[in-house]
């Protein structure tokens, strides 16, 4: 039962261009969403989050967009840098925070 | 630095052996989570603690798995009679008080041969 889905296993982008990573969810009870970045052999690192009361949150080169009607969120990275090459996971907790559900990840490669 | 330390970072064990992983949050976060991640998958929830109480366990946590958090500080995850399917990265995470965000440790890689 995959409540958070990332349908693109991989993405390649040229340095300096925009990277767009997508995530869909099925549980309408989710009201908070997070993106994590993971390098090999390390734990995931929190990147950015968004509450369902907003449709956009920006932090430097990273912007997350939320479309509640479509149950869809996306992470935009602009400009993309080679150091951004990693696996990106979207996640959402149930409001009680008991469990955080993660997507299967998108592996981003930024080509110099 | 997320304030969550995990040991050992890597463990290779023979099938059938027992292994134990430890998680040390630097500061005393009330909620502590264990997740497992295999290649091509996102982190999968195993269990979580509120202080020393284990409040929820995933069906992924078979009877060979046991987790403890004595005194509500560090936590251990033990796997008995390991199987090759247990090979994965085991992640510990804590919930901050400021917002609904969990922060992961560096993870512990388990390889069962």
Short mmCIF file of C-alpha atoms in Angstrom, two decimals:
data_model
loop_
_atom_site.label_atom_id
_atom_site.label_comp_id
_atom_site.label_asym_id
_atom_site.label_seq_id
_atom_site.Cartn_x
_atom_site.Cartn_y
_atom_site.Cartn_z
CA UNK A 1 0.00 0.00 0.00
CA UNK A 2 2.14 2.85 -1.33
CA UNK A 3 0.59 6.05 0.00
CA UNK A 4 3.39 8.23 -1.36
CA UNK A 5 4.60 7.56 -4.87
CA UNK A 6 7.50 8.74 -6.96
CA UNK A 7 7.01 7.37 -10.44
CA UNK A 8 10.30 8.50 -11.93
CA UNK A 9 13.19 6.37 -10.66
CA UNK A 10 15.79 8.60 -12.26
CA UNK A 11 16.33 12.02 -13.79
CA UNK A 12 19.31 13.56 -15.59
CA UNK A 13 19.70 17.30 -15.93
CA UNK A 14 22.39 19.57 -17.28
CA UNK A 15 24.18 21.78 -14.77
CA UNK A 16 22.53 25.19 -14.50
CA UNK A 17 19.15 23.93 -15.70
CA UNK A 18 16.07 23.28 -13.61
CA UNK A 19 15.45 19.89 -11.99
CA UNK A 20 11.83 18.96 -11.32
CA UNK A 21 11.11 15.98 -9.12
CA UNK A 22 7.55 14.80 -8.74
CA UNK A 23 5.60 13.05 -6.03
CA UNK A 24 1.99 11.88 -5.75
CA UNK A 25 0.06 10.81 -2.69
CA UNK A 26 -3.17 8.98 -2.11
CA UNK A 27 -4.08 9.76 1.50
CA UNK A 28 -6.12 12.95 1.71
CA UNK A 29 -5.38 13.09 5.44
CA UNK A 30 -1.80 14.13 4.77
CA UNK A 31 -1.33 17.79 5.65
CA UNK A 32 2.44 18.16 5.75
CA UNK A 33 5.03 17.05 3.23
CA UNK A 34 8.79 16.80 3.28
CA UNK A 35 11.64 16.25 0.86
CA UNK A 36 14.81 14.45 1.81
CA UNK A 37 18.07 14.09 -0.04
CA UNK A 38 20.22 11.00 0.30
CA UNK A 39 23.80 10.34 -0.72
CA UNK A 40 25.03 6.73 -0.93
CA UNK A 41 25.92 5.14 2.40
CA UNK A 42 24.43 8.04 4.36
CA UNK A 43 21.12 8.62 6.05
CA UNK A 44 18.53 10.87 4.37
CA UNK A 45 18.95 14.59 5.04
CA UNK A 46 15.96 16.86 5.46
CA UNK A 47 15.75 19.41 2.66
CA UNK A 48 12.48 21.33 2.67
CA UNK A 49 8.87 20.95 3.76
CA UNK A 50 5.45 22.38 3.04
CA UNK A 51 2.23 22.56 4.97
CA UNK A 52 -1.07 21.93 3.23
CA UNK A 53 -2.17 25.48 4.01
CA UNK A 54 0.39 26.69 1.49
CA UNK A 55 0.90 25.89 -2.16
CA UNK A 56 4.53 26.94 -2.37
CA UNK A 57 7.56 27.06 -0.10
CA UNK A 58 10.94 28.33 -1.16
CA UNK A 59 14.39 27.95 0.37
CA UNK A 60 17.25 29.21 -1.74
CA UNK A 61 17.54 27.12 -4.88
CA UNK A 62 14.83 24.72 -3.69
CA UNK A 63 11.11 25.30 -4.09
CA UNK A 64 8.34 22.85 -3.29
CA UNK A 65 4.93 23.20 -4.89
CA UNK A 66 1.79 21.54 -3.59
CA UNK A 67 -1.37 20.87 -5.60
CA UNK A 68 -3.85 19.46 -3.11
CA UNK A 69 -6.63 18.87 -5.60
CA UNK A 70 -4.32 16.71 -7.68
CA UNK A 71 -2.61 15.20 -4.62
CA UNK A 72 0.68 16.13 -6.19
CA UNK A 73 3.82 17.89 -5.09
CA UNK A 74 7.01 18.75 -6.86
CA UNK A 75 10.48 19.88 -5.92
CA UNK A 76 12.20 22.38 -8.17
CA UNK A 77 15.93 22.89 -7.99
CA UNK A 78 17.27 25.84 -9.92
CA UNK A 79 19.99 26.20 -10.95
CA UNK A 80 20.98 22.56 -10.62
CA UNK A 81 24.52 21.84 -9.48
CA UNK A 82 26.59 18.63 -9.68
CA UNK A 83 26.50 18.42 -5.88
CA UNK A 84 22.74 18.02 -6.11
CA UNK A 85 23.25 14.55 -7.58
CA UNK A 86 21.61 12.26 -5.04
CA UNK A 87 18.41 10.32 -4.41
CA UNK A 88 15.46 12.47 -3.41
CA UNK A 89 12.57 11.15 -1.33
CA UNK A 90 9.26 12.78 -0.65
CA UNK A 91 7.54 11.92 2.60
CA UNK A 92 4.40 12.64 4.55
CA UNK A 93 3.42 11.95 8.16
CA UNK A 94 0.01 11.12 9.42
CA UNK A 95 -1.15 14.05 11.50
CA UNK A 96 -0.37 12.14 14.65
CA UNK A 97 3.26 11.86 13.54
CA UNK A 98 3.30 8.20 14.38
CA UNK A 99 4.55 7.19 10.97
CA UNK A 100 6.18 8.94 8.09
CA UNK A 101 5.48 7.47 4.67
CA UNK A 102 8.19 7.71 2.05
CA UNK A 103 8.20 7.42 -1.72
CA UNK A 104 10.61 5.10 -3.48
CA UNK A 105 12.91 7.94 -4.47
CA UNK A 106 14.17 9.62 -7.62
CA UNK A 107 17.86 9.47 -8.43
CA UNK A 108 18.96 12.85 -9.77
CA UNK A 109 22.12 13.18 -11.81
CA UNK A 110 23.32 16.67 -12.64
CA UNK A 111 25.70 16.57 -15.56
CA UNK A 112 28.52 19.15 -15.49
CA UNK B 1 24.90 17.10 12.09
CA UNK B 2 21.42 15.80 12.90
CA UNK B 3 22.28 14.92 16.48
CA UNK B 4 21.58 11.23 15.89
CA UNK B 5 24.52 8.83 16.05
CA UNK B 6 24.31 5.20 14.96
CA UNK B 7 26.68 2.32 15.59
CA UNK B 8 28.07 0.29 14.02
CA UNK B 9 28.02 1.96 10.63
CA UNK B 10 28.66 -1.30 8.83
CA UNK B 11 28.11 -4.88 9.89
CA UNK B 12 28.74 -8.06 7.94
CA UNK B 13 27.39 -11.17 9.56
CA UNK B 14 26.78 -14.77 8.70
CA UNK B 15 23.26 -15.98 8.27
CA UNK B 16 21.84 -17.19 11.56
CA UNK B 17 23.87 -14.85 13.74
CA UNK B 18 22.38 -12.13 15.93
CA UNK B 19 23.18 -8.46 15.42
CA UNK B 20 22.45 -5.34 17.44
CA UNK B 21 22.41 -1.73 16.30
CA UNK B 22 22.49 1.25 18.60
CA UNK B 23 21.09 4.73 18.17
CA UNK B 24 22.17 7.66 20.34
CA UNK B 25 20.33 10.93 20.01
CA UNK B 26 22.53 13.75 21.27
CA UNK B 27 19.68 15.59 22.85
CA UNK B 28 16.70 13.92 24.39
CA UNK B 29 14.05 13.87 21.71
CA UNK B 30 10.89 12.26 22.92
CA UNK B 31 10.16 10.36 19.73
CA UNK B 32 12.61 7.93 18.23
CA UNK B 33 11.99 5.94 15.06
CA UNK B 34 13.57 2.96 13.35
CA UNK B 35 13.34 2.62 9.60
CA UNK B 36 14.80 0.17 7.12
CA UNK B 37 15.88 0.96 3.59
CA UNK B 38 16.74 -1.46 0.82
CA UNK B 39 18.07 -0.63 -2.62
CA UNK B 40 15.48 1.02 -4.82
CA UNK B 41 13.06 1.58 -1.98
CA UNK B 42 12.31 4.45 0.30
CA UNK B 43 12.72 4.18 4.06
CA UNK B 44 10.17 1.76 5.51
CA UNK B 45 8.80 2.26 8.98
CA UNK B 46 9.68 -0.40 11.55
CA UNK B 47 8.79 1.01 14.95
CA UNK B 48 8.76 4.12 17.09
CA UNK B 49 9.13 5.09 20.75
CA UNK B 50 7.64 7.86 22.78
CA UNK B 51 10.21 8.15 25.55
CA UNK B 52 10.77 4.55 26.68
CA UNK B 53 7.42 3.25 25.47
CA UNK B 54 7.29 1.41 22.16
CA UNK B 55 4.00 2.63 20.74
CA UNK B 56 3.79 1.18 17.27
CA UNK B 57 5.36 -1.66 15.33
CA UNK B 58 5.17 -2.37 11.63
CA UNK B 59 4.24 -5.79 10.34
CA UNK B 60 7.73 -5.74 8.81
CA UNK B 61 9.03 -6.20 12.35
CA UNK B 62 8.92 -9.97 12.63
CA UNK B 63 9.41 -11.79 15.92
CA UNK B 64 13.14 -11.98 15.13
CA UNK B 65 13.34 -8.21 15.57
CA UNK B 66 13.25 -6.47 18.92
CA UNK B 67 13.77 -2.84 19.78
CA UNK B 68 14.24 -1.21 23.14
CA UNK B 69 14.69 2.27 24.49
CA UNK B 70 15.53 1.98 28.18
CA UNK B 71 15.28 5.24 30.11
CA UNK B 72 14.01 7.01 26.99
CA UNK B 73 17.46 7.95 25.72
CA UNK B 74 19.45 5.62 23.43
CA UNK B 75 17.76 2.79 21.56
CA UNK B 76 18.83 -0.64 20.33
CA UNK B 77 17.51 -2.75 17.49
CA UNK B 78 18.36 -6.44 17.66
CA UNK B 79 17.88 -8.92 14.86
CA UNK B 80 18.05 -12.59 15.84
CA UNK B 81 18.84 -15.46 13.48
CA UNK B 82 19.61 -13.10 10.62
CA UNK B 83 18.52 -13.97 7.09
CA UNK B 84 19.85 -12.70 3.79
CA UNK B 85 16.65 -10.73 3.34
CA UNK B 86 17.59 -8.67 6.39
CA UNK B 87 20.43 -7.05 4.44
CA UNK B 88 19.56 -3.36 4.38
CA UNK B 89 20.38 0.01 5.86
CA UNK B 90 18.80 0.48 9.28
CA UNK B 91 18.00 4.08 10.04
CA UNK B 92 17.27 5.76 13.33
CA UNK B 93 15.47 9.10 13.38
CA UNK B 94 14.13 11.52 15.95
CA UNK B 95 11.32 14.01 15.82
CA UNK B 96 12.11 17.61 16.67
CA UNK B 97 9.88 19.49 19.01
CA UNK B 98 9.79 22.52 16.74
CA UNK B 99 7.98 21.02 13.78
CA UNK B 100 6.76 17.77 12.39
CA UNK B 101 10.06 16.71 10.86
CA UNK B 102 12.21 13.67 11.52
CA UNK B 103 15.97 13.78 11.29
CA UNK B 104 17.92 10.66 10.47
CA UNK B 105 21.22 9.33 11.70
CA UNK B 106 23.93 8.13 9.34
CA UNK B 107 22.43 4.66 9.18
CA UNK B 108 23.82 1.19 9.87
CA UNK B 109 24.48 -1.05 6.90
CA UNK B 110 23.81 -4.74 7.46
CA UNK B 111 25.05 -7.38 5.05
CA UNK B 112 24.07 -10.96 5.78
CA UNK B 113 26.21 -13.52 3.95
#
